[in-house]
Every structure is written in structure tokens, then in C-alpha cells.
Amino acid sequence: MSEKAEASVMEKVVALCKRRGFVYPGSEIYGGLSGTWDYGPHGVALKQNIKNLWWKKFVTDREDMFGVDAAILMNQKVWQASGHATGFSDPLVECKKCKRRFRTDQIPDKTKCPECEGVLGEERQFNMMFKTHVGATEGETSVSYLRPETAQGMFVNFKNVRDSFNPRLPFGLAQIGKAFRNEIAPRDFTFRAREFEQMEIEYFVDPRDTKKVTELFDAWFESQLAFLTDLGLSTAKIHKIEVPASDRAHYSKRSIDTEFDFPFGQKELFGLAYRTDYDLKAHTDSSGVDLSYYDEETKERFIPHCIEPTFGVDRLVLAILTDVYTEDTMGDEPRVYLKFKPSIAPIKVAVFPLLKNKPELVAKAREVFTMLKKEFGSVMFDDNGNIGKRYRRQDEIGTPFCITVDFDTIEKDQAVTVRDRDSGKQERVSITELIASLRGKLV
Ligand code: ATP
């Protein structure tokens, strides 16, 4: 696709997200707040479906994973020990003329302002953590930060989980939650926001068996990929990038980024890092609390190493939205539809009475709707406009199946018409078999 066409896909996705209730600009009625986005009803449903699948795959379906939900505000000592207080920064330059600020590594010509061509000032490091104060007094001791990653909430709970559950290595902690970064230049819709959500795992391994550590690291990469395939993301757009040592975070001995072809270029979607014992050691040294592991078989005590698969929820939602956005022609009319895998579609099924002004049709359609809603939850009733318009509306939000109740339903066959989103094909299904038939397809 040409650059222009790619750009217009992005514009169309952003417009659809706003129009149909997926994502709105944050604080919109007050002119917005840069780098913040609000998810509307369909966006929340999509995000929740993804988070539920993630939690099932990586926590409840496994025996070696422990879920946590740590506080966003943490003792400032956490960030001193982790290195974020001094090192979590991006290089920043300010234009002397227009005063706009840029991340140095994101501007092509380091000598002049990309907006007004003015002279740029000296580069300095800008710490991206949002600072706040806890309690009624504002002093150095009350300083806290909105967490810039969920990871530290798991490292500080390593001892709690170890003591409560006595797990054997390897085992992991998993968490889904918000993270905050005062990005210098938020951009590309929800791709780079100042408030976003992460799904992270800190997987603790025995460092003495280096071969096993490598195997587990590789297996985690495969699991990250498998998760993307589960969600139906186009595999051709996914790229594995072994991060060279010069580009790795200070704590990482090996990193693989999973990149994705977004309409604005190939960019990081997920990360995988071998954090070694960096964090547990730093917190042991800093807190004085022992965060080691005792191997009962060998009677040895050591600090476990950590493999960290990290998934950005918002980037994943954006990748999916840009991937499933489809334009085609159906019945000689152009249409737009979101080709979601049914398992993540915000609305699974929509139910229509053929005509709005026939009480017997409406009553029967509501009966079918109630039955399906009890079974599948996200089911919508729609009697607005003609059937063609209703199909288009549901296509635009990616509803896999639309069901129409017509006169034959009542008078003849106790069956309904089930229309498939992608092909537009319709089939007649008896109401008694409807749940079983849909259940098989909504995966
Ligand atoms: P980038 O290089 O793009 O700034 P990063 O390498 O700093 O990202 P990590 O610290 O590895 O990102 O964060 C883990 C994941 O969190 C990323 O892979 C991404 O999915 C997500 N993420 C990070 N920063 C943002 C952001 N500003 N907005 C939305 N998602 C983000």
C-alpha cells in the first residue's frame, strides 16, 4: 500500500473508533489532554476480551503462574532501587524559537526544529515518571510516582508469593494494570500514550541451569507469538527483532522485540527481556529484605533470574483494529467492516425483528435476544432503520453474526436467518439449535 493509502487507513480507523464508540480523545469536551484516550463501550469490550484471553492463557490455564494486582502508587524507594528515579529518561531538545519539545532520537535532523526550522537548544535528559505527593504534606518524603511499568509491583511481591505459596522454580507472577509515562511526544493515536495498560509477567528461573534458561526464554517468545495468532492477528505483519546489546535496557542480558506493521510503520508491539537477577538483587540490597530462593533438593540459596514477557494492551488493540479494518463491496455497495476473530469481537451477535412496527415480530425477536444474551452476554438488539442499514452498522463494529426474525419464524418454521459478517451469506437455523450452532462459531 502507498504511504498515502496507509495514512488514510489510520485516519479511517481513528474516525471509526470515535464514531462507533471504541476510543475517544481523553477529556474531549475540555479540548482534550494530550496523550490520553478514553475507551468507549465497544473499546472496553474489545480490550476486556483480550485481557480475559491473556489471563486465561498465561495464568489460569497454567500451574506455575500467580496473579497479582499491586498498587499503582509505590514507595519512592522502589523507583530508586530499580533505577527509574535516575535513569528512566528520554533525551529531550527544545526549539529556541517555537519552544516545542522533541525526543532527540525521533527527529531526523538534530540541528533544526522539525516544525519551524528554528535552532534547537542543548540536549538534556527528561525523566518520564509522573511525580506526585502522598498525604497532606508536600515534602521530599511524601514524593511518589505513578508507576511507569507494572513490573516492579511484582518484584516487590516476590517474597509475599514465595512465602504464601512456596512455589518451585520456575514460576511466574502476572499482572494487568495501568502504567504512566510522561512521553515527550505522544503520537500515533493510542500507540504512544501517557497513560496505558500493560499485561506483564515476571517469570523466575534457576540461573544455574543456563541451557534451561535459554529454552524457557525461547518458549516465552513462542508463547507471545501464539497469543497473537490466537487473537487472529496477521502473521505476515509480525516481526521478531533480536535487540542488539547497544539498544537493550540496562537490566537486560537479552531482549527480543515483537514488532508489527502498523499503518505508520513497523513498530514495537511487545517486548521480552532477560532481566537476570537485576531487580530482585537491587531490591534485596536496597530494602535489606531477603528476596532469595531456597532449593530444598540441593540445599542451596540463591537469587532467581527473571524472564519478562511484556504486552502493551493499547498497542495490541490498535494493531488489531488496523489489521481487521476492511473495505469491500457487498451487493454493489461499498462497505466497511472489522474482521475481528469472533472470540474478541465486542458484540457477538445482533438480533433484529424484520419490521419494527409488527409487535409479534418484535416480541419473538426479543425472546430470541434474551435467550442469546443469557448465553453469550454481548448480544445487541436493533430495530432501527432497514435490515441493510442494520447489517452495515454491525459490520462496522465487527459483529460476526446478525439474526433476523421474520414472518416465517412465527408462522412456519420457528427458525431464524443467520447472516455471516464476512461473506454476507445467510442460512436458516432453527431456534432450538441456535445456541449450539453459534457456540461452535464464536471462537
Ligand atoms: P518504546 O521504545 O516504544 O517507547 P519501550 O521499549 O519503552 O517502548 P517497554 O518499556 O518495553 O516499552 O514497555 C513494554 C510495553 O508497554 C511495550 O512493548 C508497549 O506495548 C507498551 N508501551 C510502552 N510505552 C507505551 C506508551 N507510551 N503507550 C502505549 N503503550 C506503551
Coordinates of C-alpha atoms and ligand atoms in Angstrom, one line a residue:
M1 CA 0.0 0.0 0.0
S2 CA 1.3 3.5 -0.7
E3 CA 2.2 5.9 2.1
K4 CA -0.9 8.0 1.4
A5 CA -3.2 4.9 1.5
E6 CA -1.6 3.8 4.7
A7 CA -2.1 7.2 6.3
S8 CA -5.7 7.2 5.2
V9 CA -6.3 3.8 6.8
M10 CA -5.1 5.2 10.1
E11 CA -7.3 8.2 9.7
K12 CA -10.3 6.0 8.9
V13 CA -9.6 3.8 11.9
V14 CA -9.3 6.7 14.2
A15 CA -12.6 8.2 12.9
L16 CA -14.4 4.9 13.1
C17 CA -13.2 4.4 16.7
K18 CA -14.7 7.7 17.7
R19 CA -17.9 7.4 15.7
R20 CA -18.8 3.9 16.8
G21 CA -17.7 4.1 20.4
F22 CA -14.3 2.3 20.6
V23 CA -11.9 5.1 21.5
Y24 CA -12.5 8.8 22.3
P25 CA -9.9 11.6 22.9
G26 CA -9.4 12.0 26.7
S27 CA -11.2 14.9 28.4
E28 CA -12.6 15.8 24.9
I29 CA -15.2 18.4 26.0
Y30 CA -12.4 20.5 27.6
G31 CA -10.2 20.4 24.5
G32 CA -8.6 17.1 25.4
L33 CA -5.4 16.2 27.3
S34 CA -2.5 15.2 25.1
G35 CA -1.5 11.5 25.3
T36 CA -4.7 10.3 27.0
W37 CA -7.5 8.3 25.4
D38 CA -10.9 7.1 26.8
Y39 CA -12.3 3.7 25.7
G40 CA -16.0 3.7 24.8
P41 CA -18.3 0.8 25.2
H42 CA -17.0 -1.3 22.3
G43 CA -13.4 -0.4 23.0
V44 CA -13.8 -1.6 26.6
A45 CA -15.4 -4.8 25.5
L46 CA -12.6 -5.5 23.0
K47 CA -9.9 -4.7 25.5
Q48 CA -11.6 -6.8 28.2
N49 CA -11.9 -9.8 25.8
I50 CA -8.2 -9.6 25.0
K51 CA -7.3 -9.3 28.7
N52 CA -9.5 -12.2 29.6
L53 CA -7.9 -14.4 26.9
W54 CA -4.5 -13.3 28.1
W55 CA -5.3 -14.1 31.7
K56 CA -6.7 -17.5 30.8
K57 CA -3.8 -18.4 28.6
F58 CA -1.0 -17.2 30.9
V59 CA -2.5 -17.5 34.4
T60 CA -5.5 -19.8 34.9
D61 CA -4.6 -22.4 32.3
R62 CA -1.1 -22.9 33.9
E63 CA 0.1 -24.3 37.2
D64 CA 3.2 -22.1 37.5
M65 CA 1.7 -18.7 37.4
F66 CA 0.4 -16.4 40.2
G67 CA -1.7 -13.4 39.6
V68 CA -1.2 -10.1 41.5
D69 CA -2.8 -6.7 41.4
A70 CA -0.3 -4.3 43.0
A71 CA -0.9 -0.6 43.9
I72 CA -0.1 1.9 41.3
L73 CA 1.4 4.3 43.9
M74 CA 4.5 2.7 45.4
N75 CA 7.1 3.8 48.0
Q76 CA 9.6 6.1 46.2
K77 CA 12.4 3.7 47.3
V78 CA 11.1 1.2 44.8
W79 CA 12.0 3.5 42.0
Q80 CA 15.3 4.5 43.5
A81 CA 16.3 0.8 43.7
S82 CA 15.0 -0.1 40.3
G83 CA 17.0 2.7 38.7
H84 CA 13.9 4.5 37.4
A85 CA 14.4 7.6 39.6
T86 CA 17.7 8.4 38.0
G87 CA 17.6 6.5 34.7
F88 CA 14.1 6.4 33.3
S89 CA 14.5 9.2 30.9
D90 CA 14.5 10.2 27.2
P91 CA 16.7 12.7 25.5
L92 CA 14.9 16.0 25.0
V93 CA 15.6 19.1 23.0
E94 CA 13.7 22.3 22.9
C95 CA 13.3 24.7 19.9
K96 CA 14.7 28.1 20.8
K97 CA 12.2 29.7 18.5
C98 CA 8.8 28.0 18.9
K99 CA 9.6 26.4 22.3
R100 CA 8.2 23.0 21.1
R101 CA 9.9 20.0 22.7
F102 CA 11.1 16.8 20.9
R103 CA 12.6 13.5 21.7
T104 CA 16.1 13.8 20.1
D105 CA 16.0 10.2 18.8
Q106 CA 12.7 10.9 17.0
I107 CA 13.8 13.8 14.8
P108 CA 15.6 13.3 11.6
D109 CA 17.8 16.5 11.6
K110 CA 19.3 17.1 15.1
T111 CA 20.3 20.6 14.2
K112 CA 16.9 22.2 13.4
C113 CA 13.3 22.2 14.6
P114 CA 11.2 19.8 12.6
E115 CA 8.2 22.2 13.0
C116 CA 9.6 25.7 12.4
E117 CA 13.3 25.0 11.4
G118 CA 14.4 27.1 14.4
V119 CA 17.6 26.4 16.3
L120 CA 17.5 23.6 18.8
G121 CA 18.8 24.0 22.3
E122 CA 21.1 21.7 24.2
E123 CA 20.0 18.1 24.7
R124 CA 19.0 17.1 28.2
Q125 CA 17.6 14.0 29.9
F126 CA 13.9 14.2 30.8
N127 CA 12.6 11.8 33.4
M128 CA 9.3 10.3 32.2
M129 CA 7.8 9.4 35.6
F130 CA 4.8 11.4 36.8
K131 CA 5.7 12.8 40.2
T132 CA 3.0 13.2 42.9
H133 CA 2.7 13.6 46.7
V134 CA 1.1 11.1 49.0
G135 CA -0.7 12.6 52.0
A136 CA -1.4 16.1 53.2
T137 CA 2.1 17.4 53.4
E138 CA 4.3 18.0 50.4
G139 CA 7.9 17.3 51.1
E140 CA 10.7 15.1 49.8
T141 CA 9.5 12.2 52.0
S142 CA 5.9 12.3 50.6
V143 CA 7.1 12.0 47.0
S144 CA 5.7 9.2 45.0
Y145 CA 5.3 8.3 41.3
L146 CA 2.6 6.9 39.1
R147 CA 4.3 3.6 38.1
P148 CA 5.9 3.7 34.7
E149 CA 5.7 -0.1 34.4
T150 CA 3.8 -2.8 36.2
A151 CA 6.9 -5.0 36.7
Q152 CA 8.1 -3.5 40.0
G153 CA 4.7 -4.3 41.6
M154 CA 5.6 -7.9 41.0
F155 CA 9.2 -7.8 42.2
V156 CA 8.2 -6.2 45.5
N157 CA 5.6 -9.0 45.9
F158 CA 8.1 -11.8 45.1
K159 CA 8.6 -12.6 48.8
N160 CA 4.9 -12.5 49.6
V161 CA 4.1 -15.0 46.9
R162 CA 7.1 -17.1 47.8
D163 CA 6.1 -17.2 51.5
S164 CA 2.4 -17.8 50.9
F165 CA 2.6 -20.4 48.2
N166 CA 6.1 -21.9 48.4
P167 CA 6.3 -22.4 44.7
R168 CA 9.1 -24.3 43.0
L169 CA 11.2 -22.7 40.2
P170 CA 10.4 -21.9 37.5
F171 CA 7.3 -19.9 38.4
G172 CA 5.9 -16.5 37.5
L173 CA 3.9 -13.6 38.7
A174 CA 1.5 -11.9 36.3
Q175 CA -0.3 -8.6 36.4
I176 CA -2.5 -6.5 34.2
G177 CA -2.7 -2.8 35.0
K178 CA -2.1 0.8 34.1
A179 CA 1.3 2.4 33.6
F180 CA 2.1 6.1 33.2
R181 CA 4.9 7.7 31.2
N182 CA 5.2 11.4 30.6
E183 CA 6.1 10.8 27.0
I184 CA 7.8 13.9 25.4
A185 CA 5.9 13.3 22.1
P186 CA 2.8 11.2 22.4
R187 CA 1.7 10.2 18.9
D188 CA 0.1 7.7 16.5
F189 CA -3.2 7.5 18.4
T190 CA -3.0 5.1 21.3
F191 CA 0.4 3.7 20.2
R192 CA 2.3 6.2 22.3
A193 CA 0.2 7.5 25.1
R194 CA 0.9 8.9 28.5
E195 CA -1.4 6.5 30.3
F196 CA -1.7 3.0 29.1
E197 CA -2.2 -0.6 30.2
Q198 CA 0.3 -3.4 30.3
M199 CA 0.0 -7.2 30.7
E200 CA 3.2 -8.3 32.2
I201 CA 4.8 -11.5 33.5
E202 CA 7.9 -11.8 35.7
Y203 CA 9.0 -15.5 35.3
F204 CA 11.6 -16.6 37.8
V205 CA 14.1 -19.3 36.8
D206 CA 17.0 -21.2 38.2
P207 CA 20.1 -19.4 36.9
R208 CA 22.4 -22.4 37.5
D209 CA 20.8 -24.3 34.5
T210 CA 21.7 -21.9 31.7
K211 CA 20.5 -24.2 29.0
K212 CA 17.1 -24.4 30.6
V213 CA 17.0 -20.6 30.9
T214 CA 17.6 -20.2 27.2
E215 CA 14.9 -22.8 26.4
L216 CA 12.4 -21.0 28.7
F217 CA 13.3 -17.7 27.1
D218 CA 12.7 -19.1 23.6
A219 CA 9.5 -20.8 24.8
W220 CA 8.2 -17.4 26.1
F221 CA 8.8 -15.8 22.7
E222 CA 6.8 -18.6 21.1
S223 CA 4.0 -18.1 23.6
Q224 CA 3.9 -14.4 22.8
L225 CA 3.6 -15.2 19.1
A226 CA 1.0 -17.9 19.8
F227 CA -1.1 -15.4 21.7
L228 CA -1.1 -13.1 18.7
T229 CA -2.2 -15.9 16.5
D230 CA -4.9 -16.8 19.0
L231 CA -6.2 -13.3 18.5
G232 CA -6.2 -13.7 14.7
L233 CA -3.5 -11.1 14.0
S234 CA -2.0 -11.4 10.5
T235 CA 1.3 -13.3 11.0
A236 CA 2.9 -11.7 7.9
K237 CA 2.8 -8.3 9.8
I238 CA 4.6 -9.6 12.8
H239 CA 8.5 -9.4 13.1
K240 CA 10.9 -10.8 15.5
I241 CA 13.8 -8.4 16.4
E242 CA 16.8 -9.6 18.5
V243 CA 17.7 -6.4 20.2
P244 CA 21.5 -5.6 19.9
A245 CA 23.3 -5.1 23.2
S246 CA 23.7 -1.4 22.5
D247 CA 19.9 -0.9 22.3
R248 CA 19.0 -3.0 25.3
A249 CA 17.7 -1.7 28.6
H250 CA 20.4 -1.6 31.2
Y251 CA 19.0 -4.5 33.1
S252 CA 18.6 -6.8 30.1
K253 CA 21.1 -9.5 29.0
R254 CA 18.9 -10.5 26.0
S255 CA 15.8 -8.9 24.5
I256 CA 13.5 -9.8 21.7
D257 CA 11.1 -7.2 20.5
T258 CA 8.0 -8.2 18.6
E259 CA 7.3 -5.6 16.0
F260 CA 4.2 -5.1 14.0
D261 CA 3.4 -3.4 10.7
F262 CA 1.2 -0.5 11.9
P263 CA -0.1 1.8 9.1
F264 CA 2.6 4.3 10.3
G265 CA 5.4 1.8 10.1
Q266 CA 7.0 -1.3 11.7
K267 CA 7.0 -0.6 15.4
E268 CA 7.3 -2.4 18.8
L269 CA 4.3 -4.2 19.9
F270 CA 5.7 -6.4 22.7
G271 CA 8.9 -6.9 24.5
L272 CA 10.7 -9.9 26.0
A273 CA 13.7 -9.3 28.3
Y274 CA 16.0 -11.5 30.3
R275 CA 16.3 -9.3 33.3
T276 CA 18.7 -11.7 35.1
D277 CA 18.7 -11.1 38.9
Y278 CA 18.9 -7.3 38.4
D279 CA 15.6 -6.4 40.1
L280 CA 15.5 -8.9 43.0
K281 CA 19.1 -8.1 43.8
A282 CA 18.5 -4.4 43.7
H283 CA 15.5 -4.7 46.0
T284 CA 17.4 -7.0 48.3
D285 CA 20.3 -4.6 48.6
S286 CA 18.0 -1.6 48.9
S287 CA 15.3 -2.9 51.3
G288 CA 17.6 -5.2 53.3
V289 CA 14.8 -7.9 52.9
D290 CA 16.0 -11.3 51.7
L291 CA 14.5 -12.0 48.2
S292 CA 16.3 -15.2 47.6
Y293 CA 15.0 -18.7 46.9
Y294 CA 15.9 -21.9 48.8
D295 CA 16.4 -25.0 46.7
E296 CA 15.3 -27.8 49.1
E297 CA 16.8 -30.5 46.9
T298 CA 20.3 -29.1 46.6
K299 CA 20.1 -27.1 49.9
E300 CA 21.3 -24.0 48.1
R301 CA 20.1 -20.5 48.4
F302 CA 20.3 -18.0 45.5
I303 CA 18.5 -15.1 43.8
P304 CA 16.4 -16.4 40.9
H305 CA 16.8 -14.9 37.5
C306 CA 13.8 -13.3 35.7
I307 CA 12.5 -13.6 32.2
E308 CA 10.0 -10.8 31.4
P309 CA 7.4 -11.1 28.6
T310 CA 5.6 -7.8 28.4
F311 CA 2.5 -7.0 26.4
G312 CA 1.1 -3.5 25.8
V313 CA -2.7 -3.7 25.8
D314 CA -3.4 -0.5 23.9
R315 CA -0.8 -1.2 21.2
L316 CA -2.3 -4.6 20.8
V317 CA -5.8 -3.2 20.5
L318 CA -4.5 -0.7 17.9
A319 CA -2.7 -3.4 16.0
I320 CA -5.9 -5.5 15.9
L321 CA -8.0 -2.5 14.8
T322 CA -5.7 -1.6 11.9
D323 CA -5.4 -5.2 10.9
V324 CA -9.1 -6.1 10.9
Y325 CA -10.2 -2.8 9.2
T326 CA -11.6 -4.0 5.8
E327 CA -13.3 -2.3 2.9
D328 CA -15.1 -4.2 0.2
T329 CA -18.2 -4.2 -1.9
M330 CA -21.3 -6.2 -1.0
G331 CA -24.5 -6.1 -3.0
D332 CA -22.9 -3.5 -5.3
E333 CA -22.4 -1.2 -2.3
P334 CA -19.2 -0.3 -0.7
R335 CA -18.9 -1.3 2.9
V336 CA -16.5 -1.1 5.9
Y337 CA -16.2 -3.9 8.3
L338 CA -14.0 -5.0 11.2
K339 CA -13.0 -8.6 10.6
F340 CA -12.5 -9.5 14.3
K341 CA -12.0 -13.1 15.3
P342 CA -15.3 -13.8 17.0
S343 CA -13.6 -14.5 20.3
I344 CA -12.6 -10.9 20.6
A345 CA -15.5 -9.1 18.9
P346 CA -17.1 -6.6 21.3
I347 CA -20.6 -7.7 20.2
K348 CA -21.0 -11.4 19.3
V349 CA -24.5 -11.4 17.9
A350 CA -27.1 -8.9 16.9
V351 CA -30.8 -9.7 16.8
F352 CA -33.3 -7.9 14.6
P353 CA -37.1 -8.1 14.0
L354 CA -37.6 -7.8 10.3
L355 CA -40.0 -4.9 10.8
K356 CA -40.2 -2.6 13.7
N357 CA -43.9 -1.9 13.7
K358 CA -45.1 -5.5 13.9
P359 CA -45.5 -6.3 17.6
E360 CA -45.5 -10.1 17.1
L361 CA -42.1 -9.9 15.3
V362 CA -40.6 -7.6 17.9
A363 CA -41.8 -9.9 20.7
K364 CA -40.4 -13.0 19.1
A365 CA -37.1 -11.2 18.3
R366 CA -36.8 -10.1 22.0
E367 CA -37.4 -13.7 23.1
V368 CA -34.5 -14.8 20.9
F369 CA -32.4 -11.9 22.0
T370 CA -33.0 -12.7 25.7
M371 CA -32.1 -16.3 25.2
L372 CA -28.9 -15.5 23.4
K373 CA -27.9 -12.7 25.8
K374 CA -28.2 -15.2 28.7
E375 CA -25.8 -17.5 26.9
F376 CA -23.3 -15.1 25.2
G377 CA -23.6 -11.8 27.1
S378 CA -22.6 -9.4 24.5
V379 CA -25.7 -9.5 22.3
M380 CA -27.4 -6.5 20.8
F381 CA -31.0 -5.8 19.8
D382 CA -31.5 -3.5 16.9
D383 CA -34.7 -2.4 15.2
N384 CA -33.6 0.9 13.8
G385 CA -33.8 1.5 10.0
N386 CA -34.0 -1.2 7.4
I387 CA -32.2 -4.5 7.6
G388 CA -29.5 -3.4 5.1
K389 CA -28.6 -0.4 7.4
R390 CA -28.6 -2.6 10.5
Y391 CA -26.1 -5.0 8.8
R392 CA -23.8 -2.1 7.9
R393 CA -23.9 -0.8 11.4
Q394 CA -23.0 -4.2 12.8
D395 CA -20.3 -4.8 10.2
E396 CA -18.7 -1.5 11.2
I397 CA -18.3 -2.7 14.8
G398 CA -17.3 -6.2 13.7
T399 CA -20.3 -8.2 14.9
P400 CA -19.8 -11.7 13.5
F401 CA -23.4 -12.8 13.2
C402 CA -26.7 -11.0 12.7
I403 CA -30.0 -12.8 13.3
T404 CA -33.3 -11.8 11.7
V405 CA -36.7 -12.8 13.0
D406 CA -39.3 -12.7 10.2
F407 CA -42.9 -13.8 9.5
D408 CA -41.8 -17.4 8.6
T409 CA -40.2 -17.6 12.1
I410 CA -43.6 -17.2 13.7
E411 CA -45.9 -18.7 11.0
K412 CA -43.8 -21.6 9.6
D413 CA -40.5 -22.9 10.8
Q414 CA -39.6 -21.5 14.3
A415 CA -36.3 -20.7 12.6
V416 CA -34.3 -17.5 12.0
T417 CA -31.9 -16.2 9.4
V418 CA -28.3 -16.1 10.5
R419 CA -26.1 -13.8 8.4
D420 CA -22.3 -14.1 8.3
R421 CA -20.4 -10.8 8.6
D422 CA -17.5 -11.7 6.2
S423 CA -19.3 -13.5 3.4
G424 CA -22.8 -12.0 3.8
K425 CA -24.1 -15.5 3.4
Q426 CA -27.4 -16.3 5.1
E427 CA -28.6 -19.6 6.5
R428 CA -31.8 -20.7 8.2
V429 CA -31.3 -22.1 11.7
S430 CA -34.0 -23.5 13.9
I431 CA -34.3 -21.5 17.2
T432 CA -33.8 -24.7 19.2
E433 CA -30.4 -25.3 17.6
L434 CA -29.3 -21.7 17.5
I435 CA -27.2 -21.6 20.7
A436 CA -25.3 -24.8 19.8
S437 CA -24.8 -23.6 16.2
L438 CA -23.4 -20.2 17.3
R439 CA -21.3 -21.6 20.1
G440 CA -19.3 -23.6 17.6
K441 CA -18.6 -20.4 15.5
L442 CA -18.0 -17.9 18.2
V443 CA -14.4 -19.0 18.9
Ligands
ATP1 P1 9.1 2.3 23.2 O1 10.5 2.0 22.8 O2 8.1 2.2 22.1 O3 9.0 3.6 24.0 P2 9.6 0.6 25.4 O4 10.6 -0.3 24.9 O5 10.0 1.8 26.3 O6 8.7 1.2 24.2 P3 8.7 -1.1 27.4 O7 9.3 -0.4 28.5 O8 9.3 -2.4 27.0 O9 8.5 -0.2 26.1 O10 7.2 -1.4 27.7 C1 6.5 -2.6 27.5 C2 5.3 -2.4 26.5 O11 4.4 -1.4 27.0 C3 5.7 -2.0 25.1 O12 6.1 -3.1 24.3 C4 4.4 -1.4 24.7 O13 3.5 -2.4 24.2 C5 3.8 -0.8 25.9 N1 4.1 0.7 25.9 C6 5.3 1.3 26.3 N2 5.2 2.6 26.3 C7 3.9 2.9 25.8 C8 3.2 4.1 25.6 N3 3.8 5.3 25.8 N4 1.9 4.0 25.1 C9 1.4 2.8 24.9 N5 2.0 1.6 25.2 C10 3.2 1.6 25.6

